Amino acid sequence: MRRFVAVFCSEKCVAEKTEIVIDLGGLEQFSLKGTVILEKGWTKYDDFSQKDKILPKLEVGDEVNVNFVPVEKETSAPKHYTIETLNNYLKNPFREEKAAAENDDDAEEYRAIFEGLELGTEATRTGIIDNARKSKYIDLKKDVYTILPNGEFLIESLSRMNISMDKYKTSEMGKALKKVFHGEMTVDESVKLAEAEIATVFEKRELPPEKDTDMGFYGDIAGRCPLCSRDVIRSRYGYACTGFKDGCNFKINGVICGRTISLSNARLLLETGKTSKIEGFVSKNGKEFSAALKLVDGKAVFDF
């Protein structure tokens, strides 16, 4: 009934988009963006506040209650994707960015950027999801998708190899295909764009040993095993001796204290018995530290 009355109400609601800056004695500032209602109009009958952040009407110089106290709360984990919500996300992966752009001065420009961007197409999305399930990256039970250990390993591996697979890069390739369809780009130009993206994955990144995180690729030879002299290769979880079937258990963890051990440092460790100084280890207390690794009785240990 209230909604019906609001729809046919002749009184206009007058509001203004406002940014309120609260200054705490020059020590800190809090900024609030929202809507200030000047004349209620039809909103007297219909509750619309769920869509807008309603701010009080304040004037410059007004004093407000700044007796802020910390409140302990627990965050809730993001909801798992269902068949429907995953499909909706792939169709419109920039929904949140679009919503944020609505309140921006460059809203029109942002809308043009995000317009029509999606991940995959109606024809390819089902196949992509099916392949992820067959590869045991994700699982589907009772209409709900969950990630599997293989999927976590894939994401972590891509991150350690500095391979970006975010939605922005993926949608850029999709945008190129749309340009080909509309005659704004040739097939050869779109192929070159894809080739350039793939080339960045394999290009050699010259970083000093203390900052290097490049683990190379599965099967790369890191050196000779100090225990049995067989090849040590880049394995799934780090570097392992190829003589494991014969009982050799030598290995170097790929990640130690949150720090990826690069292939170059693994080779240096096997060749000389010690790596260079490596930055970025994180202790149990959350503190960063630097150290080299050295071989002691066939194990990689810290050398400070």
Coordinates of N, CA, C and O in Angstrom, one line a residue, residues 21-155:
V21 N 33.2 15.5 5.3 CA 34.5 15.3 5.8 C 34.5 15.7 7.3 O 34.2 16.8 7.6
I22 N 34.8 14.7 8.1 CA 34.8 14.9 9.6 C 36.3 15.0 10.0 O 37.1 14.1 9.8
D23 N 36.7 16.2 10.5 CA 38.1 16.4 10.9 C 38.2 16.2 12.4 O 37.5 16.8 13.2
L24 N 39.1 15.3 12.8 CA 39.3 15.0 14.2 C 40.5 15.9 14.7 O 41.6 15.4 14.9
G25 N 40.3 17.1 15.0 CA 41.3 18.0 15.5 C 42.5 18.1 14.7 O 43.6 18.3 15.3
G26 N 42.5 17.9 13.4 CA 43.6 17.9 12.6 C 44.5 16.7 12.6 O 45.5 16.6 11.9
L27 N 44.1 15.7 13.4 CA 44.9 14.5 13.5 C 44.5 13.4 12.5 O 45.4 12.7 12.0
E28 N 43.2 13.4 12.2 CA 42.7 12.4 11.2 C 41.4 12.9 10.6 O 40.7 13.7 11.2
Q29 N 41.1 12.5 9.4 CA 39.9 12.8 8.7 C 39.1 11.6 8.3 O 39.8 10.6 7.8
F30 N 37.8 11.6 8.4 CA 37.0 10.6 7.9 C 36.1 11.2 6.8 O 35.5 12.3 7.0
S31 N 36.0 10.5 5.7 CA 35.2 11.0 4.6 C 34.0 10.0 4.4 O 34.1 8.8 4.3
L32 N 32.8 10.6 4.3 CA 31.6 9.9 4.1 C 30.9 10.4 2.8 O 30.6 11.6 2.7
K33 N 30.5 9.5 1.9 CA 29.8 9.9 0.7 C 28.4 9.3 0.7 O 28.2 8.1 1.1
G34 N 27.4 10.1 0.4 CA 26.0 9.6 0.4 C 25.1 10.6 0.0 O 25.4 11.5 -0.8
T35 N 23.8 10.4 0.4 CA 22.7 11.3 -0.1 C 22.1 12.0 1.1 O 21.9 11.4 2.2
V36 N 21.9 13.3 1.0 CA 21.2 14.1 2.0 C 19.9 14.5 1.5 O 19.7 15.0 0.3
I37 N 18.8 14.2 2.2 CA 17.4 14.5 1.8 C 17.1 15.9 2.2 O 17.1 16.3 3.4
L38 N 16.8 16.7 1.2 CA 16.4 18.1 1.5 C 14.8 18.2 1.7 O 14.4 18.9 2.6
E39 N 14.1 17.5 0.8 CA 12.6 17.5 0.9 C 12.2 16.0 0.8 O 12.5 15.4 -0.3
K40 N 11.5 15.4 1.7 CA 11.2 14.0 1.7 C 10.3 13.6 0.5 O 10.5 12.6 -0.1
G41 N 9.3 14.4 0.2 CA 8.4 14.1 -0.9 C 7.8 12.7 -0.8 O 7.4 12.3 0.3
W42 N 7.9 11.9 -1.9 CA 7.3 10.6 -1.9 C 8.0 9.6 -0.9 O 7.4 8.6 -0.6
T43 N 9.2 9.9 -0.5 CA 9.9 9.0 0.4 C 9.3 8.9 1.8 O 9.7 8.0 2.6
K44 N 8.3 9.8 2.1 CA 7.6 9.7 3.3 C 6.8 8.4 3.4 O 6.5 7.9 4.5
Y45 N 6.5 7.9 2.2 CA 5.6 6.7 2.1 C 6.3 5.4 1.8 O 5.8 4.3 2.0
D46 N 7.5 5.5 1.2 CA 8.2 4.3 0.7 C 9.6 4.3 1.3 O 10.4 5.3 1.2
D47 N 10.1 3.2 1.8 CA 11.4 3.0 2.4 C 12.4 2.8 1.2 O 12.4 1.7 0.7
F48 N 13.2 3.7 0.9 CA 14.2 3.6 -0.1 C 15.6 3.6 0.4 O 16.6 3.5 -0.4
S49 N 15.8 3.7 1.7 CA 17.1 3.9 2.3 C 18.0 2.7 2.1 O 19.2 2.8 2.3
Q50 N 17.5 1.5 1.7 CA 18.3 0.3 1.5 C 19.3 0.5 0.4 O 20.3 -0.1 0.3
K51 N 18.9 1.3 -0.6 CA 19.7 1.5 -1.8 C 20.7 2.6 -1.7 O 21.8 2.6 -2.3
D52 N 20.4 3.6 -0.8 CA 21.3 4.8 -0.7 C 21.8 4.9 0.7 O 21.1 4.6 1.7
K53 N 23.0 5.4 0.8 CA 23.5 5.7 2.2 C 23.0 7.2 2.5 O 23.5 8.1 1.9
I54 N 22.1 7.2 3.5 CA 21.5 8.5 3.9 C 22.4 9.2 4.9 O 22.7 8.6 6.0
L55 N 22.8 10.4 4.6 CA 23.6 11.2 5.6 C 22.8 12.3 6.2 O 21.8 12.8 5.5
P56 N 23.1 12.7 7.4 CA 22.4 13.9 8.0 C 22.8 15.2 7.3 O 23.9 15.3 6.7
K57 N 21.9 16.1 7.4 CA 22.2 17.5 6.8 C 23.1 18.2 7.8 O 22.6 18.7 8.8
L58 N 24.3 18.4 7.4 CA 25.2 19.1 8.3 C 25.8 20.3 7.6 O 25.8 20.4 6.4
E59 N 26.2 21.3 8.4 CA 26.8 22.5 7.9 C 28.2 22.6 8.3 O 28.6 21.9 9.3
V60 N 29.0 23.3 7.5 CA 30.4 23.4 7.8 C 30.6 24.0 9.3 O 29.9 25.0 9.6
G61 N 31.4 23.4 10.1 CA 31.6 23.8 11.5 C 30.8 23.1 12.5 O 31.0 23.3 13.7
D62 N 29.7 22.3 12.0 CA 28.9 21.6 13.0 C 29.8 20.6 13.8 O 30.7 20.0 13.2
E63 N 29.5 20.4 15.0 CA 30.2 19.4 15.8 C 29.5 18.1 15.8 O 28.2 18.1 15.9
V64 N 30.2 17.0 15.7 CA 29.5 15.7 15.7 C 30.2 14.8 16.7 O 31.3 15.1 17.2
N65 N 29.5 13.8 17.1 CA 30.0 12.8 18.1 C 31.1 12.0 17.5 O 30.9 11.2 16.5
V66 N 32.3 12.2 18.0 CA 33.5 11.4 17.5 C 34.1 10.5 18.6 O 35.2 10.2 18.6
N67 N 33.2 10.1 19.5 CA 33.6 9.2 20.5 C 33.7 7.8 20.0 O 32.9 6.9 20.4
F68 N 34.6 7.5 19.0 CA 34.6 6.3 18.3 C 35.3 5.2 19.2 O 36.3 5.5 19.9
V69 N 34.8 4.0 19.3 CA 35.4 2.9 20.1 C 35.5 1.7 19.1 O 34.6 1.5 18.3
P70 N 36.6 0.9 19.3 CA 36.7 -0.3 18.4 C 35.7 -1.3 18.8 O 35.3 -1.5 20.0
V71 N 35.2 -2.0 17.8 CA 34.2 -3.1 18.0 C 34.8 -4.3 17.4 O 35.1 -4.3 16.2
E72 N 34.8 -5.4 18.1 CA 35.4 -6.7 17.6 C 34.3 -7.5 16.9 O 33.2 -7.7 17.5
K73 N 34.5 -7.8 15.6 CA 33.5 -8.5 14.8 C 34.3 -9.6 14.0 O 35.5 -9.5 13.7
E74 N 33.5 -10.6 13.6 CA 34.1 -11.6 12.7 C 33.6 -11.4 11.3 O 32.4 -11.2 11.1
T75 N 34.5 -11.5 10.3 CA 34.0 -11.4 9.0 C 33.5 -12.8 8.5 O 33.9 -13.8 9.1
S76 N 32.6 -12.8 7.6 CA 32.0 -14.0 7.1 C 32.7 -14.3 5.8 O 33.0 -13.4 5.0
A77 N 32.9 -15.6 5.5 CA 33.6 -16.0 4.3 C 32.7 -15.7 3.1 O 31.4 -15.7 3.2
P78 N 33.2 -15.3 1.9 CA 32.4 -15.1 0.7 C 31.6 -16.4 0.4 O 32.0 -17.5 0.6
K79 N 30.4 -16.2 -0.1 CA 29.5 -17.3 -0.4 C 30.1 -18.0 -1.6 O 30.7 -17.4 -2.5
H80 N 29.9 -19.4 -1.6 CA 30.4 -20.2 -2.7 C 29.5 -19.8 -4.0 O 28.3 -19.5 -3.8
Y81 N 30.1 -19.9 -5.1 CA 29.3 -19.7 -6.4 C 28.4 -20.9 -6.6 O 28.8 -22.1 -6.3
T82 N 27.2 -20.6 -7.1 CA 26.3 -21.7 -7.5 C 26.4 -21.6 -9.1 O 27.0 -20.8 -9.7
I83 N 25.7 -22.6 -9.7 CA 25.6 -22.6 -11.2 C 25.1 -21.2 -11.7 O 25.7 -20.7 -12.6
E84 N 24.1 -20.7 -11.0 CA 23.5 -19.5 -11.5 C 24.4 -18.3 -11.2 O 24.6 -17.5 -12.1
T85 N 24.9 -18.2 -10.0 CA 25.7 -17.0 -9.7 C 27.1 -17.0 -10.4 O 27.5 -15.9 -10.8
L86 N 27.6 -18.1 -10.7 CA 28.9 -18.2 -11.4 C 28.6 -17.7 -12.9 O 29.4 -16.9 -13.4
N87 N 27.5 -18.2 -13.5 CA 27.2 -17.8 -14.8 C 26.9 -16.3 -14.9 O 27.4 -15.6 -15.8
N88 N 26.2 -15.8 -13.9 CA 26.0 -14.3 -13.8 C 27.2 -13.5 -13.7 O 27.4 -12.5 -14.3
Y89 N 28.2 -14.0 -12.9 CA 29.5 -13.3 -12.7 C 30.2 -13.3 -14.1 O 30.8 -12.3 -14.4
L90 N 30.3 -14.5 -14.7 CA 31.0 -14.5 -16.0 C 30.4 -13.6 -17.1 O 31.1 -13.0 -17.9
K91 N 29.1 -13.5 -17.0 CA 28.4 -12.6 -18.0 C 28.7 -11.1 -17.6 O 28.8 -10.3 -18.5
N92 N 28.8 -10.8 -16.3 CA 29.0 -9.4 -15.9 C 30.0 -9.3 -14.8 O 29.7 -9.1 -13.6
P93 N 31.3 -9.6 -15.1 CA 32.3 -9.6 -14.0 C 32.7 -8.2 -13.5 O 33.3 -8.1 -12.4
F94 N 32.2 -7.2 -14.1 CA 32.5 -5.8 -13.6 C 31.3 -5.1 -13.0 O 31.2 -3.9 -13.0
R95 N 30.4 -5.9 -12.5 CA 29.2 -5.3 -11.9 C 29.5 -4.3 -10.8 O 29.0 -3.2 -10.7
E96 N 30.5 -4.7 -9.9 CA 30.8 -3.8 -8.8 C 31.5 -2.6 -9.3 O 31.3 -1.5 -8.7
E97 N 32.4 -2.7 -10.3 CA 33.1 -1.6 -10.8 C 32.1 -0.6 -11.4 O 32.2 0.6 -11.3
K98 N 31.1 -1.2 -12.1 CA 30.0 -0.3 -12.7 C 29.3 0.4 -11.7 O 29.0 1.6 -11.8
A99 N 28.9 -0.2 -10.6 CA 28.2 0.4 -9.5 C 29.0 1.6 -8.9 O 28.5 2.6 -8.6
A100 N 30.3 1.3 -8.7 CA 31.2 2.4 -8.2 C 31.3 3.5 -9.1 O 31.4 4.7 -8.7
A101 N 31.3 3.2 -10.4 CA 31.5 4.3 -11.4 C 30.2 5.2 -11.5 O 30.3 6.3 -11.9
E102 N 29.1 4.7 -11.1 CA 27.9 5.5 -11.1 C 28.0 6.7 -10.3 O 27.4 7.8 -10.6
N103 N 28.8 6.6 -9.2 CA 29.0 7.8 -8.3 C 30.2 8.6 -8.6 O 30.6 9.5 -7.9
D104 N 30.8 8.3 -9.7 CA 32.1 8.9 -10.1 C 31.8 10.0 -11.2 O 30.9 9.9 -11.9
D105 N 32.7 11.0 -11.2 CA 32.5 12.1 -12.2 C 32.7 11.6 -13.6 O 32.2 12.2 -14.5
D106 N 33.5 10.5 -13.7 CA 33.7 10.0 -15.1 C 32.8 8.8 -15.4 O 33.2 7.8 -16.0
A107 N 31.6 8.8 -14.9 CA 30.7 7.7 -15.0 C 30.5 7.2 -16.4 O 30.5 6.0 -16.7
E108 N 30.3 8.2 -17.3 CA 30.1 7.8 -18.7 C 31.3 7.1 -19.3 O 31.2 6.1 -20.1
E109 N 32.5 7.6 -19.0 CA 33.7 7.0 -19.5 C 33.9 5.6 -19.0 O 34.2 4.6 -19.7
Y110 N 33.6 5.4 -17.7 CA 33.7 4.0 -17.1 C 32.7 3.1 -17.7 O 33.0 1.9 -18.0
R111 N 31.5 3.6 -18.0 CA 30.4 2.7 -18.6 C 30.9 2.3 -19.9 O 30.6 1.1 -20.3
A112 N 31.6 3.1 -20.7 CA 32.0 2.8 -22.0 C 33.1 1.7 -21.9 O 33.2 0.8 -22.7
I113 N 34.0 1.8 -20.9 CA 35.0 0.8 -20.7 C 34.5 -0.6 -20.4 O 34.9 -1.6 -20.9
F114 N 33.5 -0.6 -19.5 CA 33.0 -1.9 -19.0 C 31.8 -2.4 -19.9 O 31.4 -3.6 -19.7
E115 N 31.4 -1.6 -20.8 CA 30.2 -2.1 -21.6 C 30.5 -3.3 -22.4 O 31.5 -3.4 -23.2
G116 N 29.7 -4.3 -22.2 CA 29.8 -5.5 -23.0 C 31.0 -6.5 -22.7 O 31.2 -7.5 -23.3
L117 N 31.8 -6.1 -21.6 CA 32.9 -7.0 -21.2 C 32.4 -8.2 -20.5 O 31.6 -8.1 -19.5
E118 N 32.8 -9.4 -20.9 CA 32.4 -10.6 -20.2 C 33.6 -11.6 -20.3 O 34.5 -11.4 -21.0
L119 N 33.5 -12.7 -19.5 CA 34.5 -13.7 -19.5 C 34.0 -14.9 -20.3 O 33.1 -15.5 -19.9
G120 N 34.6 -15.1 -21.4 CA 34.1 -16.2 -22.3 C 32.9 -15.7 -23.0 O 32.5 -14.5 -23.0
T121 N 32.2 -16.6 -23.7 CA 31.0 -16.4 -24.4 C 30.0 -17.4 -24.0 O 30.3 -18.4 -23.3
E122 N 28.7 -17.2 -24.4 CA 27.7 -18.2 -24.1 C 28.1 -19.6 -24.6 O 27.8 -20.6 -24.0
A123 N 28.8 -19.6 -25.8 CA 29.2 -20.9 -26.4 C 30.4 -21.5 -25.7 O 30.5 -22.8 -25.8
T124 N 31.3 -20.8 -25.1 CA 32.5 -21.3 -24.5 C 32.5 -21.5 -23.0 O 33.2 -22.3 -22.5
R125 N 31.6 -20.8 -22.3 CA 31.6 -20.8 -20.8 C 31.4 -22.2 -20.3 O 32.1 -22.6 -19.3
T126 N 30.4 -22.9 -20.8 CA 30.1 -24.3 -20.3 C 31.3 -25.2 -20.4 O 31.6 -26.0 -19.5
G127 N 32.0 -25.1 -21.6 CA 33.1 -26.0 -21.8 C 34.3 -25.6 -20.9 O 35.0 -26.5 -20.4
I128 N 34.5 -24.4 -20.6 CA 35.6 -23.9 -19.7 C 35.3 -24.5 -18.3 O 36.2 -25.0 -17.6
I129 N 34.1 -24.4 -17.8 CA 33.7 -24.8 -16.5 C 33.8 -26.4 -16.4 O 34.3 -26.9 -15.5
D130 N 33.4 -27.1 -17.5 CA 33.5 -28.5 -17.5 C 34.9 -29.0 -17.5 O 35.3 -30.0 -16.8
N131 N 35.8 -28.3 -18.2 CA 37.2 -28.6 -18.2 C 37.8 -28.4 -16.8 O 38.7 -29.2 -16.4
A132 N 37.4 -27.4 -16.1 CA 37.9 -27.1 -14.7 C 37.5 -28.3 -13.8 O 38.2 -28.7 -12.9
R133 N 36.3 -28.8 -14.0 CA 35.8 -29.9 -13.2 C 36.5 -31.2 -13.6 O 36.9 -32.0 -12.7
K134 N 36.7 -31.5 -14.9 CA 37.4 -32.7 -15.3 C 38.9 -32.7 -14.8 O 39.4 -33.7 -14.5
S135 N 39.5 -31.5 -14.7 CA 40.9 -31.3 -14.2 C 40.9 -31.4 -12.7 O 42.0 -31.2 -12.2
K136 N 39.8 -31.5 -12.1 CA 39.7 -31.5 -10.6 C 40.2 -30.2 -10.0 O 40.8 -30.3 -8.9
Y137 N 39.9 -29.1 -10.6 CA 40.2 -27.8 -10.0 C 39.1 -27.4 -9.2 O 39.3 -26.8 -8.1
I138 N 37.8 -27.7 -9.6 CA 36.6 -27.4 -8.9 C 35.7 -28.6 -8.8 O 35.8 -29.5 -9.6
D139 N 34.8 -28.5 -7.8 CA 33.8 -29.6 -7.7 C 32.4 -29.0 -7.7 O 32.2 -27.8 -7.3
L140 N 31.4 -29.8 -8.1 CA 30.0 -29.3 -8.1 C 29.2 -30.3 -7.3 O 29.1 -31.5 -7.7
K141 N 28.6 -29.8 -6.2 CA 27.7 -30.7 -5.4 C 26.5 -29.9 -5.0 O 26.6 -28.8 -4.5
K142 N 25.3 -30.4 -5.4 CA 24.0 -29.8 -5.0 C 24.0 -28.3 -5.5 O 23.7 -27.4 -4.7
D143 N 24.5 -28.1 -6.7 CA 24.4 -26.8 -7.4 C 25.4 -25.8 -6.8 O 25.4 -24.6 -7.2
V144 N 26.3 -26.3 -6.0 CA 27.3 -25.3 -5.4 C 28.7 -25.8 -5.8 O 29.1 -26.9 -5.7
Y145 N 29.5 -24.8 -6.3 CA 30.9 -25.0 -6.7 C 31.8 -24.8 -5.5 O 31.7 -23.9 -4.7
T146 N 32.8 -25.7 -5.3 CA 33.9 -25.5 -4.3 C 35.2 -25.8 -5.0 O 35.3 -26.5 -6.0
I147 N 36.3 -25.1 -4.5 CA 37.6 -25.3 -5.1 C 38.2 -26.5 -4.5 O 38.0 -26.8 -3.3
L148 N 39.0 -27.2 -5.3 CA 39.7 -28.4 -4.8 C 41.2 -28.1 -4.6 O 41.7 -27.1 -5.1
P149 N 42.0 -29.0 -4.0 CA 43.4 -28.8 -3.8 C 44.2 -28.5 -5.1 O 45.1 -27.7 -5.1
N150 N 43.8 -29.2 -6.2 CA 44.4 -29.0 -7.5 C 44.2 -27.5 -7.9 O 45.1 -26.9 -8.5
G151 N 43.0 -27.0 -7.7 CA 42.7 -25.6 -8.1 C 43.5 -24.6 -7.3 O 44.0 -23.6 -7.8
E152 N 43.6 -24.9 -5.9 CA 44.5 -24.0 -5.1 C 45.9 -24.0 -5.6 O 46.6 -23.0 -5.6
F153 N 46.4 -25.2 -5.9 CA 47.8 -25.4 -6.3 C 48.0 -24.6 -7.6 O 49.0 -24.0 -7.8
L154 N 47.0 -24.7 -8.6 CA 47.1 -24.0 -9.8 C 47.2 -22.5 -9.6 O 48.1 -21.8 -10.2
I155 N 46.4 -21.9 -8.8 CA 46.4 -20.5 -8.5 C 47.7 -20.1 -7.9 O 48.3 -19.1 -8.2

